[in-house]
Coordinates of C-alpha atoms in Angstrom, one line a residue:
Chain Q
M1 CA 6.0 26.4 -93.4
L2 CA 9.1 25.5 -91.4
L3 CA 7.4 23.2 -89.0
E4 CA 3.9 21.8 -88.5
V5 CA 2.5 20.1 -85.6
K6 CA -0.9 18.4 -85.5
N7 CA -3.0 16.7 -82.8
L8 CA 0.1 16.1 -80.4
Y9 CA -0.5 14.1 -77.4
K10 CA 2.0 13.3 -74.5
S11 CA 1.3 12.0 -71.1
Y12 CA 3.5 10.8 -68.2
Q13 CA 3.2 7.9 -65.8
L14 CA 3.7 9.4 -62.4
G15 CA 3.3 6.5 -59.9
Q16 CA -0.2 5.3 -60.4
N17 CA -1.4 8.3 -62.2
K18 CA -1.3 9.1 -65.7
I19 CA -0.7 12.9 -66.1
S20 CA -1.6 14.2 -69.6
I21 CA 0.7 17.0 -70.6
L22 CA -0.2 17.7 -74.2
Q23 CA -3.7 17.0 -75.4
G24 CA -4.1 17.6 -79.1
V25 CA -1.5 20.5 -79.6
D26 CA -1.7 22.1 -83.3
L27 CA 1.1 24.4 -84.2
S28 CA 2.4 25.8 -87.5
V29 CA 5.4 28.0 -87.8
A30 CA 6.5 29.8 -90.9
E31 CA 10.0 30.5 -91.7
G32 CA 11.4 33.7 -89.9
E33 CA 8.5 33.7 -87.6
F34 CA 9.0 34.8 -83.8
I35 CA 6.7 33.0 -81.6
S36 CA 6.4 32.8 -77.8
I37 CA 4.5 30.4 -76.0
M38 CA 3.1 31.4 -72.6
G39 CA 1.7 29.3 -69.8
T40 CA 1.8 28.5 -66.0
S41 CA 4.6 26.2 -65.0
G42 CA 3.7 22.4 -65.5
S43 CA 1.4 23.4 -68.3
G44 CA 3.6 21.4 -70.9
K45 CA 5.4 24.2 -72.6
S46 CA 8.9 22.8 -72.2
T47 CA 7.7 19.2 -73.1
L48 CA 6.5 20.9 -76.5
L49 CA 9.7 22.5 -76.8
H50 CA 11.6 19.4 -76.4
I51 CA 9.4 17.6 -78.7
L52 CA 10.0 20.3 -81.3
G53 CA 13.8 19.8 -80.8
G54 CA 13.5 16.1 -81.3
L55 CA 14.8 15.4 -77.7
D56 CA 11.5 13.9 -76.7
T57 CA 8.9 12.0 -78.6
P58 CA 5.1 12.4 -78.3
D59 CA 2.7 9.5 -77.7
K60 CA 0.6 10.5 -80.8
G61 CA 0.4 13.1 -83.5
V62 CA 2.2 14.5 -86.4
Y63 CA 5.3 16.5 -86.5
T64 CA 6.9 17.8 -89.8
F65 CA 10.1 19.8 -89.6
S66 CA 11.4 21.3 -92.9
T67 CA 9.5 18.6 -94.9
K68 CA 10.9 15.8 -92.7
N69 CA 8.6 13.6 -90.7
M70 CA 10.3 13.9 -87.4
L71 CA 8.3 11.3 -85.7
S72 CA 9.6 8.5 -88.1
L73 CA 13.3 9.5 -87.7
S74 CA 15.8 7.6 -85.7
D75 CA 17.5 8.9 -82.7
T76 CA 20.7 9.3 -84.8
E77 CA 19.0 11.2 -87.4
R78 CA 17.1 13.5 -85.0
S79 CA 20.6 14.1 -83.3
W80 CA 21.6 15.1 -86.9
I81 CA 19.0 17.6 -87.3
R82 CA 19.8 19.2 -83.9
A83 CA 23.5 19.5 -84.8
H84 CA 22.7 21.3 -88.1
W85 CA 19.3 22.9 -87.9
I86 CA 18.2 23.6 -84.3
G87 CA 19.6 25.5 -81.6
F88 CA 18.7 25.3 -77.8
V89 CA 18.7 28.1 -75.3
F90 CA 17.8 27.0 -71.7
Q91 CA 17.0 29.0 -68.6
T92 CA 19.8 27.6 -66.8
F93 CA 22.3 28.4 -69.6
D94 CA 23.8 24.9 -69.6
L95 CA 27.4 25.4 -70.5
L96 CA 30.0 23.1 -69.7
P97 CA 32.1 24.6 -67.0
E98 CA 35.4 23.1 -67.9
L99 CA 35.3 24.8 -71.4
D100 CA 35.9 28.3 -72.1
V101 CA 33.5 30.5 -74.2
V102 CA 35.1 29.6 -77.5
G103 CA 35.0 25.7 -76.4
N104 CA 31.4 26.1 -75.5
V105 CA 30.2 27.8 -78.6
S106 CA 32.2 25.2 -80.7
L107 CA 30.5 22.5 -79.0
P108 CA 27.8 21.7 -81.7
F109 CA 30.5 21.6 -84.5
L110 CA 31.9 18.4 -82.6
Y111 CA 28.8 16.6 -83.5
N112 CA 28.3 18.4 -86.9
R113 CA 29.9 17.5 -90.3
A114 CA 30.8 21.1 -91.1
D115 CA 34.5 21.7 -92.1
S116 CA 36.7 22.9 -89.3
E117 CA 38.2 26.1 -90.9
Q118 CA 34.6 27.2 -91.5
S119 CA 33.4 26.3 -88.2
V120 CA 36.1 28.2 -86.4
E121 CA 35.2 31.3 -88.4
Q122 CA 31.3 30.8 -87.5
V123 CA 32.2 30.4 -83.8
E124 CA 34.0 33.8 -83.7
R125 CA 31.3 35.5 -85.6
A126 CA 28.8 34.1 -83.2
I127 CA 30.7 35.2 -80.2
E128 CA 31.3 38.8 -81.8
K129 CA 27.5 38.8 -82.3
V130 CA 26.7 38.5 -78.6
G131 CA 29.5 40.9 -77.8
L132 CA 31.7 38.5 -75.9
T133 CA 34.9 38.7 -77.9
H134 CA 36.7 40.2 -75.1
R135 CA 35.6 37.2 -73.0
R136 CA 36.4 34.5 -75.4
L137 CA 38.8 32.7 -73.2
H138 CA 36.8 32.9 -70.0
R139 CA 35.2 30.1 -68.3
P140 CA 31.6 30.1 -67.5
L141 CA 32.2 30.6 -63.8
E142 CA 34.0 33.7 -64.5
L143 CA 31.1 35.2 -66.4
S144 CA 28.0 36.9 -65.0
G145 CA 24.5 35.4 -65.6
G146 CA 23.9 37.6 -68.6
E147 CA 27.0 36.9 -70.1
M148 CA 26.5 33.1 -69.7
Q149 CA 23.1 33.4 -71.6
R150 CA 24.9 35.4 -74.4
V151 CA 27.3 32.4 -74.6
A152 CA 24.5 29.9 -74.8
I153 CA 22.8 32.1 -77.5
A154 CA 26.2 32.2 -79.4
R155 CA 26.3 28.3 -79.1
A156 CA 22.7 28.1 -80.7
L157 CA 23.3 30.5 -83.5
A158 CA 26.9 29.4 -84.5
V159 CA 25.7 26.6 -86.6
Q160 CA 23.3 28.9 -88.3
P161 CA 20.2 26.9 -87.5
K162 CA 16.7 27.0 -89.2
L163 CA 15.2 27.1 -85.8
I164 CA 16.2 28.4 -82.3
L165 CA 14.1 27.1 -79.4
A166 CA 14.5 29.2 -76.2
D167 CA 13.3 27.9 -72.8
E168 CA 12.6 30.7 -70.5
P169 CA 15.9 32.4 -71.6
T170 CA 15.5 35.3 -69.2
G171 CA 14.1 33.3 -66.3
N172 CA 17.3 33.6 -64.2
L173 CA 18.4 37.2 -65.1
D174 CA 17.7 40.5 -63.8
S175 CA 15.8 43.1 -65.9
K176 CA 18.8 44.7 -67.3
N177 CA 20.4 41.6 -68.5
S178 CA 17.0 40.2 -69.8
Q179 CA 16.8 43.4 -72.0
I180 CA 20.1 42.6 -73.6
I181 CA 19.0 39.0 -74.2
L182 CA 15.7 40.1 -75.8
N183 CA 17.4 42.7 -77.7
L184 CA 19.6 39.8 -79.1
F185 CA 16.5 37.7 -80.0
Q186 CA 15.1 40.7 -81.7
E187 CA 18.3 41.2 -83.9
L188 CA 18.2 37.5 -84.8
H189 CA 14.6 37.6 -85.8
L190 CA 15.2 40.6 -87.9
A191 CA 18.1 38.8 -89.6
G192 CA 15.6 36.1 -90.6
T193 CA 16.1 33.4 -87.9
T194 CA 12.9 31.4 -86.7
I195 CA 12.5 31.6 -83.1
I196 CA 10.1 29.8 -80.6
M197 CA 10.5 31.0 -77.1
V198 CA 8.6 29.7 -73.9
T199 CA 8.1 32.2 -71.1
H200 CA 5.7 33.0 -68.4
D201 CA 6.4 36.8 -68.5
E202 CA 4.1 39.0 -70.5
K203 CA 6.7 41.5 -71.1
V204 CA 9.1 39.1 -72.6
A205 CA 6.5 37.6 -74.8
A206 CA 5.4 41.1 -76.1
I207 CA 8.6 41.4 -78.2
S208 CA 7.4 38.3 -80.4
E209 CA 5.3 38.5 -83.3
R210 CA 2.7 36.0 -82.2
T211 CA 2.0 34.8 -78.7
L212 CA 0.2 31.5 -77.9
H213 CA -1.2 30.3 -74.6
M214 CA -0.8 27.0 -73.4
N215 CA -3.9 25.8 -71.3
D216 CA -4.7 22.3 -70.0
G217 CA -2.7 20.8 -72.8
W218 CA -4.1 23.0 -75.5
L219 CA -2.4 25.8 -77.4
Q220 CA -4.4 28.9 -78.0
Chain D
M1 CA 35.7 11.9 -98.6
T2 CA 38.9 12.9 -97.1
G3 CA 37.1 15.7 -95.4
G4 CA 34.9 13.1 -93.6
Y5 CA 38.0 11.2 -92.6
N6 CA 39.7 14.3 -91.2
K7 CA 36.4 15.0 -89.3
M8 CA 36.5 11.7 -87.9
I9 CA 40.2 12.0 -86.8
H10 CA 39.3 15.5 -85.3
Q11 CA 36.2 14.1 -83.5
A12 CA 38.2 11.2 -82.0
L13 CA 40.8 13.6 -80.9
S14 CA 38.4 15.9 -79.3
F15 CA 36.8 12.9 -77.5
F16 CA 40.4 12.2 -76.0
V17 CA 40.8 15.8 -75.2
T18 CA 37.6 15.9 -73.5
A19 CA 38.4 12.7 -71.5
Y20 CA 41.8 14.0 -70.7
R21 CA 40.2 17.2 -69.3
S22 CA 37.7 15.5 -67.3
L23 CA 40.1 13.1 -65.8
L24 CA 42.3 16.1 -64.8
I25 CA 39.4 17.6 -62.9
H26 CA 39.4 14.7 -60.5
K27 CA 43.2 13.9 -60.5
F28 CA 43.2 12.0 -57.3
R29 CA 40.1 10.1 -57.9
S30 CA 41.4 9.1 -61.5
F31 CA 44.7 8.0 -59.8
L32 CA 42.9 5.9 -57.1
S33 CA 40.7 4.2 -59.8
V34 CA 43.5 3.1 -61.8
L35 CA 45.4 1.8 -59.0
G36 CA 44.3 -1.6 -59.5
I37 CA 45.1 -1.6 -63.1
V38 CA 48.6 -0.1 -62.2
C39 CA 49.1 -3.0 -59.7
G40 CA 47.9 -5.7 -62.1
V41 CA 50.2 -4.5 -64.8
M42 CA 53.1 -4.3 -62.5
A43 CA 52.5 -7.7 -61.1
V44 CA 52.1 -9.2 -64.6
M45 CA 55.2 -7.5 -65.7
V46 CA 57.2 -8.7 -62.7
M47 CA 55.9 -12.2 -63.2
I48 CA 56.8 -12.3 -66.9
S49 CA 60.3 -10.9 -66.3
T50 CA 61.2 -13.2 -63.4
G51 CA 59.8 -16.1 -65.1
E52 CA 61.4 -15.5 -68.4
G53 CA 64.7 -14.9 -66.4
A54 CA 64.5 -18.2 -64.6
K55 CA 63.6 -19.9 -67.9
R56 CA 66.6 -18.5 -69.7
E57 CA 68.9 -19.6 -67.1
V58 CA 67.6 -23.2 -66.8
L59 CA 67.5 -23.5 -70.6
G60 CA 70.9 -22.1 -70.8
R61 CA 72.4 -24.5 -68.4
I62 CA 70.5 -27.5 -70.2
E63 CA 71.9 -26.3 -73.5
R64 CA 75.4 -25.9 -72.2
M65 CA 75.1 -29.6 -71.2
G66 CA 74.6 -30.3 -74.9
L67 CA 71.3 -31.4 -76.3
K68 CA 72.7 -34.3 -78.1
N69 CA 74.5 -35.6 -75.0
I70 CA 73.5 -38.3 -72.5
Y71 CA 75.1 -38.1 -69.0
I72 CA 75.6 -40.9 -66.7
H73 CA 76.6 -39.8 -63.3
D74 CA 78.0 -42.0 -60.5
K75 CA 75.7 -42.1 -57.5
L76 CA 76.9 -42.4 -54.0
L77 CA 74.9 -45.1 -52.2
S78 CA 73.9 -45.5 -48.6
V79 CA 75.8 -48.1 -46.5
E80 CA 73.0 -50.8 -46.8
L81 CA 72.6 -50.3 -50.5
Q82 CA 76.5 -50.3 -50.9
E83 CA 76.5 -53.9 -49.2
Q84 CA 73.7 -55.1 -51.5
A85 CA 75.7 -53.6 -54.5
E86 CA 78.8 -55.4 -53.5
K87 CA 76.7 -58.7 -53.3
K88 CA 75.5 -58.3 -56.7
K89 CA 79.0 -57.4 -57.8
S90 CA 78.1 -53.8 -59.1
Y91 CA 80.9 -51.5 -58.4
G92 CA 79.8 -48.1 -59.6
L93 CA 80.5 -46.4 -62.9
S94 CA 83.6 -47.8 -64.6
L95 CA 85.6 -47.8 -67.7
F96 CA 83.8 -51.1 -68.4
D97 CA 80.7 -49.1 -68.7
V98 CA 82.4 -46.8 -71.2
E99 CA 83.6 -49.6 -73.3
S100 CA 80.2 -51.3 -73.4
L101 CA 78.2 -48.2 -74.1
R102 CA 80.6 -47.3 -77.1
S103 CA 79.4 -50.5 -79.0
L104 CA 75.8 -50.3 -77.7
S105 CA 74.2 -48.4 -80.7
P106 CA 75.4 -47.0 -84.1
A107 CA 73.7 -43.7 -83.2
I108 CA 76.4 -43.2 -80.4
V109 CA 79.1 -41.1 -81.8
Q110 CA 81.5 -41.1 -78.9
V111 CA 81.7 -41.8 -75.2
G112 CA 83.9 -39.8 -72.8
A113 CA 84.4 -40.2 -69.1
V114 CA 85.7 -38.2 -66.2
Q115 CA 86.9 -39.1 -62.9
N116 CA 87.2 -36.9 -59.9
A117 CA 90.7 -37.4 -58.8
A118 CA 91.0 -36.8 -55.0
L119 CA 94.4 -34.9 -55.6
T120 CA 95.8 -31.5 -54.8
P121 CA 98.5 -29.9 -56.5
V122 CA 101.7 -28.9 -54.4
G123 CA 103.0 -25.5 -53.7
T124 CA 101.0 -23.5 -56.0
G125 CA 100.5 -21.0 -53.3
I126 CA 97.4 -19.5 -54.9
G127 CA 95.0 -19.9 -52.0
I128 CA 92.4 -22.0 -53.9
T129 CA 92.0 -25.6 -54.0
P130 CA 91.5 -26.6 -57.7
T131 CA 89.4 -29.5 -58.6
I132 CA 91.4 -32.1 -60.4
L133 CA 89.6 -34.1 -63.0
K134 CA 90.9 -37.0 -65.1
C135 CA 89.2 -37.2 -68.5
T136 CA 89.3 -39.0 -71.7
G137 CA 90.7 -37.1 -74.7
N138 CA 87.2 -36.3 -76.3
Y139 CA 85.8 -34.7 -73.1
G140 CA 86.7 -31.2 -74.2
E141 CA 84.9 -31.6 -77.5
L142 CA 81.9 -33.4 -75.9
L143 CA 81.3 -30.5 -73.4
G144 CA 82.3 -27.8 -75.8
L145 CA 85.0 -26.5 -73.6
K146 CA 86.8 -23.4 -75.3
I147 CA 90.6 -23.4 -75.5
K148 CA 92.4 -20.0 -75.0
S149 CA 95.8 -21.3 -75.8
G150 CA 97.5 -24.7 -76.5
R151 CA 95.2 -27.8 -76.9
F152 CA 93.1 -29.9 -74.9
I153 CA 94.0 -33.5 -73.7
N154 CA 93.9 -35.8 -76.6
E155 CA 93.5 -39.6 -77.0
Q156 CA 97.2 -40.1 -77.2
D157 CA 97.6 -38.5 -73.8
S158 CA 95.1 -40.9 -72.4
Y159 CA 96.3 -44.0 -74.0
N160 CA 99.9 -43.4 -73.3
N161 CA 99.4 -41.8 -70.0
H162 CA 101.2 -38.8 -70.8
Q163 CA 102.0 -36.5 -67.8
V164 CA 100.2 -33.3 -69.4
C165 CA 97.3 -31.0 -68.0
V166 CA 95.0 -28.5 -69.1
V167 CA 94.3 -25.6 -66.6
G168 CA 90.9 -23.5 -66.1
G169 CA 90.9 -19.9 -67.0
T170 CA 90.7 -18.3 -63.5
L171 CA 93.4 -20.8 -62.2
A172 CA 95.8 -19.9 -64.9
K173 CA 95.4 -16.3 -64.3
R174 CA 96.0 -16.9 -60.5
L175 CA 99.1 -18.9 -61.3
G176 CA 100.4 -15.9 -63.5
R177 CA 103.6 -16.8 -65.3
E178 CA 103.5 -20.4 -63.9
G179 CA 100.2 -20.9 -65.5
R180 CA 101.2 -20.8 -69.2
V181 CA 101.5 -23.4 -71.7
G182 CA 104.9 -25.2 -71.3
K183 CA 105.1 -24.7 -67.3
T184 CA 104.6 -27.6 -65.0
I185 CA 102.3 -28.1 -62.0
R186 CA 103.4 -30.6 -59.4
I187 CA 100.7 -33.0 -58.1
N188 CA 101.6 -35.5 -55.5
D189 CA 105.0 -36.8 -56.7
L190 CA 104.5 -36.1 -60.3
L191 CA 105.1 -33.0 -62.5
Y192 CA 102.6 -32.3 -65.2
T193 CA 103.3 -30.2 -68.2
I194 CA 100.5 -27.5 -69.0
V195 CA 99.5 -28.2 -72.7
G196 CA 96.6 -25.9 -72.8
V197 CA 94.7 -23.1 -71.0
L198 CA 90.9 -22.7 -71.0
K199 CA 89.1 -19.8 -71.8
K200 CA 87.6 -18.2 -68.8
D201 CA 83.8 -18.9 -68.5
D202 CA 81.8 -16.3 -66.9
K203 CA 78.6 -18.2 -66.4
E204 CA 78.0 -18.5 -62.7
L205 CA 78.1 -21.6 -60.8
S206 CA 74.7 -23.0 -59.8
K207 CA 73.7 -26.0 -57.8
T208 CA 70.0 -26.5 -58.8
A209 CA 69.1 -30.1 -58.5
K210 CA 69.9 -32.3 -61.5
V211 CA 70.9 -29.3 -63.6
K212 CA 74.2 -28.6 -62.1
S213 CA 76.0 -26.1 -64.2
Q214 CA 79.6 -26.7 -64.5
N215 CA 82.3 -24.2 -65.0
F216 CA 85.9 -25.4 -65.2
N217 CA 87.4 -22.1 -64.3
D218 CA 89.3 -23.7 -61.2
T219 CA 89.9 -27.0 -62.7
I220 CA 93.0 -29.1 -63.7
F221 CA 92.4 -31.5 -66.3
L222 CA 94.6 -34.6 -66.5
P223 CA 94.3 -37.5 -68.9
L224 CA 92.4 -40.4 -67.7
N225 CA 94.5 -43.5 -68.5
I226 CA 92.8 -46.1 -70.6
P227 CA 94.3 -49.5 -70.7
H228 CA 94.9 -50.8 -74.3
N229 CA 93.5 -54.2 -73.8
L230 CA 90.1 -53.4 -72.1
T231 CA 88.3 -56.7 -72.5
K232 CA 84.8 -57.5 -72.2
F233 CA 85.0 -59.1 -68.9
G234 CA 87.5 -56.7 -67.7
S235 CA 90.0 -57.0 -64.7
S236 CA 88.7 -56.2 -61.2
I237 CA 90.7 -53.1 -61.3
E238 CA 89.0 -51.7 -64.3
R239 CA 85.7 -52.5 -62.7
Y240 CA 86.6 -50.7 -59.5
S241 CA 88.1 -47.6 -61.2
M242 CA 85.3 -45.2 -60.4
L243 CA 84.3 -42.7 -62.8
S244 CA 82.3 -39.8 -61.7
S245 CA 80.5 -39.4 -65.0
V246 CA 80.3 -40.6 -68.5
V247 CA 79.1 -38.6 -71.4
V248 CA 77.6 -40.3 -74.4
E249 CA 77.2 -38.2 -77.6
I250 CA 74.4 -39.1 -80.0
D251 CA 74.4 -38.3 -83.7
V252 CA 71.1 -36.6 -84.2
R253 CA 68.6 -35.2 -81.7
E254 CA 65.9 -37.7 -82.8
N255 CA 68.1 -40.6 -81.6
V256 CA 68.5 -39.2 -78.2
K257 CA 65.4 -40.6 -76.9
P258 CA 65.5 -44.2 -78.0
V259 CA 69.4 -44.4 -77.2
A260 CA 68.6 -43.1 -73.8
R261 CA 66.1 -45.9 -73.4
L262 CA 68.8 -48.5 -74.6
I263 CA 71.3 -47.0 -72.1
H264 CA 69.0 -47.4 -69.2
R265 CA 68.3 -50.9 -70.2
A266 CA 71.9 -51.8 -70.8
M267 CA 73.0 -50.2 -67.7
E268 CA 70.3 -51.9 -65.6
L269 CA 71.7 -55.4 -67.0
S270 CA 75.5 -54.7 -66.3
H271 CA 74.8 -53.2 -62.9
R272 CA 72.3 -55.9 -62.0
K273 CA 69.6 -53.6 -61.1
V274 CA 71.7 -51.8 -58.6
L275 CA 70.9 -47.9 -59.1
D276 CA 74.5 -46.7 -58.4
Y277 CA 74.2 -44.4 -61.4
D278 CA 71.9 -41.6 -62.6
V279 CA 71.2 -41.3 -66.4
I280 CA 70.4 -37.6 -67.2
V281 CA 69.2 -36.7 -70.7
P282 CA 69.4 -32.8 -71.2
L283 CA 66.9 -33.0 -74.1
E284 CA 64.4 -34.6 -71.6
L285 CA 65.2 -32.0 -69.0
L286 CA 64.6 -29.3 -71.7
A287 CA 61.3 -30.8 -72.4
Q288 CA 60.4 -30.8 -68.7
A289 CA 61.6 -27.4 -68.2
L290 CA 59.5 -26.2 -71.3
A291 CA 56.6 -28.2 -69.8
A292 CA 57.0 -26.4 -66.4
Q293 CA 57.2 -23.2 -68.2
K294 CA 53.9 -23.8 -69.9
T295 CA 52.4 -24.5 -66.4
F296 CA 53.9 -21.4 -65.1
N297 CA 52.5 -19.4 -68.0
L298 CA 49.0 -20.7 -67.3
V299 CA 49.2 -19.7 -63.8
L300 CA 50.5 -16.4 -65.1
A301 CA 47.8 -15.9 -67.2
V302 CA 45.3 -16.7 -64.4
I303 CA 46.7 -14.2 -62.1
A304 CA 47.0 -11.6 -64.9
A305 CA 43.4 -12.2 -65.7
V306 CA 42.2 -12.0 -62.1
S307 CA 44.3 -8.8 -61.4
L308 CA 43.1 -7.1 -64.5
L309 CA 39.6 -8.2 -63.7
V310 CA 39.7 -6.6 -60.3
G311 CA 41.3 -3.5 -61.9
G312 CA 38.8 -3.4 -64.5
I313 CA 36.0 -3.6 -62.0
G314 CA 37.5 -0.4 -60.3
I315 CA 37.5 1.3 -63.7
M316 CA 33.9 0.2 -64.2
N317 CA 32.9 1.5 -60.8
I318 CA 34.4 4.9 -61.2
M319 CA 33.0 5.2 -64.7
L320 CA 29.4 4.5 -63.5
A321 CA 29.9 7.1 -60.8
T322 CA 31.2 9.6 -63.5
V323 CA 28.2 8.9 -65.8
T324 CA 25.8 9.6 -63.0
E325 CA 27.7 12.7 -62.0
R326 CA 27.7 14.2 -65.5
K327 CA 24.2 13.4 -66.4
R328 CA 23.7 17.1 -67.1
E329 CA 26.6 17.1 -69.3
I330 CA 25.2 14.5 -71.3
G331 CA 22.0 16.1 -71.7
I332 CA 23.6 19.3 -72.9
R333 CA 25.7 17.4 -75.4
R334 CA 22.6 15.6 -76.6
A335 CA 20.7 18.9 -76.9
V336 CA 23.6 20.4 -79.2
G337 CA 23.4 17.3 -81.4
A338 CA 25.5 14.5 -80.0
T339 CA 24.2 11.1 -81.0
R340 CA 24.1 8.1 -78.6
K341 CA 27.3 6.8 -80.4
D342 CA 29.0 10.0 -79.8
I343 CA 28.3 9.9 -76.0
A344 CA 29.2 6.3 -75.8
C345 CA 32.7 7.0 -77.5
Q346 CA 33.4 9.9 -75.2
F347 CA 33.0 7.7 -72.2
L348 CA 34.9 4.8 -73.7
A349 CA 37.6 7.2 -74.7
E350 CA 37.9 8.2 -71.0
S351 CA 38.0 4.7 -69.6
F352 CA 40.5 3.7 -72.3
L353 CA 42.7 6.7 -71.4
L354 CA 42.4 5.9 -67.8
T355 CA 43.6 2.4 -68.2
M356 CA 46.1 3.4 -70.8
C357 CA 47.7 5.8 -68.2
G358 CA 47.4 3.0 -65.7
G359 CA 49.2 0.7 -67.9
G360 CA 51.8 3.2 -68.5
I361 CA 52.4 3.9 -64.8
G362 CA 52.2 0.1 -64.2
I363 CA 55.0 -0.6 -66.6
V364 CA 57.3 2.2 -65.3
S365 CA 56.7 0.9 -61.6
G366 CA 57.0 -2.8 -62.8
F367 CA 60.4 -1.7 -64.4
A368 CA 61.4 -0.2 -61.1
C369 CA 60.2 -3.2 -59.3
V370 CA 62.0 -5.6 -61.5
L371 CA 65.3 -3.7 -61.0
V372 CA 64.8 -3.9 -57.2
I373 CA 64.2 -7.6 -57.1
E374 CA 67.1 -8.3 -59.3
Y375 CA 69.3 -6.1 -56.8
L376 CA 68.0 -7.4 -53.6
A377 CA 67.1 -11.0 -54.3
G378 CA 69.7 -11.6 -57.2
W379 CA 67.1 -13.4 -59.1
P380 CA 68.0 -13.8 -63.0
I381 CA 65.7 -11.2 -64.7
E382 CA 64.8 -10.9 -68.3
I383 CA 62.9 -7.8 -69.4
T384 CA 61.5 -8.6 -72.6
A385 CA 59.3 -6.4 -75.0
A386 CA 56.5 -9.0 -74.4
S387 CA 56.8 -8.4 -70.7
M388 CA 55.8 -4.8 -71.1
I389 CA 53.6 -4.9 -74.2
I390 CA 51.4 -7.8 -73.1
P391 CA 50.2 -6.2 -69.6
F392 CA 49.9 -2.8 -71.3
V393 CA 47.7 -4.1 -74.0
L394 CA 45.6 -6.0 -71.5
A395 CA 45.1 -3.0 -69.5
C396 CA 43.9 -1.1 -72.5
V397 CA 41.7 -4.0 -73.5
A398 CA 40.3 -4.0 -70.0
G399 CA 39.6 -0.4 -70.2
V400 CA 37.5 -0.8 -73.3
F401 CA 35.8 -3.9 -72.0
F402 CA 34.8 -2.6 -68.5
G403 CA 34.2 1.0 -69.7
Y404 CA 31.6 -0.5 -72.3
Y405 CA 28.8 -0.9 -69.9
P406 CA 29.1 2.6 -68.3
A407 CA 29.6 4.1 -71.8
V408 CA 26.3 2.5 -73.0
K409 CA 24.6 3.4 -69.9
A410 CA 25.4 7.1 -70.8
A411 CA 24.3 6.8 -74.3
K412 CA 21.0 5.3 -73.4
M413 CA 20.2 8.0 -71.0
D414 CA 16.9 9.9 -71.9
P415 CA 18.2 13.5 -72.7
I416 CA 15.3 15.2 -71.0
K417 CA 15.9 13.5 -67.7
A418 CA 19.6 14.2 -68.2
L419 CA 18.9 17.9 -68.7
R420 CA 16.5 18.1 -65.6
T421 CA 19.3 16.7 -63.4
V422 CA 20.7 19.5 -61.2

């Protein structure tokens, strides 16, 4: 198993009310799997994804990623894991507007101990993979939504991560661009990358091997 | 290991590149935010330069007086005091004082005297009125006067009342052919042969209280006649022969203070407590000047601290705004693997770069400011390396110091909240 989650609880304090988001989530993902998690908005899909990426911590539970007990690691160690093993793709693309495509895709290498010659090569290969070599020196504002999301995917896969976490990657795209993005995920999956994708769209979820549903803080 | 080291340099460099880029995005805002630092650095630089200039001038003047010398200047008295002085039989500075000072202490090497002779040369036709001073033969040596040609007045001239003179550099030049060694100058009814010409002294005349700087460019020196048989009691003529000042040379610096005290006491006794003289000790003036400089430096440090504090708060303010504005960027960077330390370093680099640029601009404008002051006000200015390096370094330190809190705030930001910010 690449990652294993057991009995995960997470709640937020909203004013006087305590809102329970995750109520005992169990999940295990094998290496190379392509999983999609479906659920209505506010069901806790994104929170789960953030915990899996080490950006957030649960109140209770067990989370093992690549034999490491993620919940006992320090913030710095979790950052290290993100920089080397995990790639994020967000709904809103989240590129840095002042950097061009190459700059954005190189971003993880700034925080990663990879040697710079090799990383330049990896960046170029990732940009080529998403088919944006001709746009490599453009800034995000000069790109279309679909192209921006492809840059974000290139950024996520450039470090050759063990896991890609995608949060509604097609949420802001039209159907044509969505298809391009999904095809890319499909390709990555075939190449052996483990992918966990959050979506509320049945059609999008259909391309994954396994679809899980988030209901009332439970994963089914 | 070297790979890790290279990586660190690469990382630091990219922090600065990022910082530079984000500062460029808000050029005008960045400029406004460093204005405080710019003004602070400029002010500190101007103050150090003018302070240093004034210090150099005063110290130079004092040193020219000779740190092993003690001067006793004649002091003009008011009419009432004059009457009092006559009652007490004190008639101002006289050769008698010279004679008694000479044997006052074994630490006294020699005593010289100078008298301002109210005379004017006749028929030189050079348009300036030279000062005519009568001096003892050792006066030139005591004041360290430099001879261009010939010799200074010597003891023999003094004792034998030779009719010789030494002329100042500017005067000699004005006199032209007539101002050379061997020519004569007529003063009243007497002809004086020029035996020496002084080097021109290009130090400016300055009339700051107490520390008068002298130059003798327009002076004619005549020998001061000293009678052979000056007795302890002296004739009334000797007592009346008013000197304008007496110079006492002490053997070593350590003895200057005790001998000065001795001179004070001896003068008080012989002048019967009539203060018709001033004792000036350059070494003490130097100490005073240095003490004043210390006070000035303290004031300077306080002003520097205040201005950099104000400038630094400006930086902190803008950095806090930047951190809030760039929450999303912080979230993205955390998501791709930046540690808290990475984020803190990035913002620190930014405030450091900001104040460094501010310091640079401050130094350039301070330089311009100093030159303008020198040109317009004519103040003595001394631009030292310290006057540039100190404010610059302080500005950079202020950048790190005041950038620290915003940087920590950025680092502590919850990545989830940062990512949710629109």
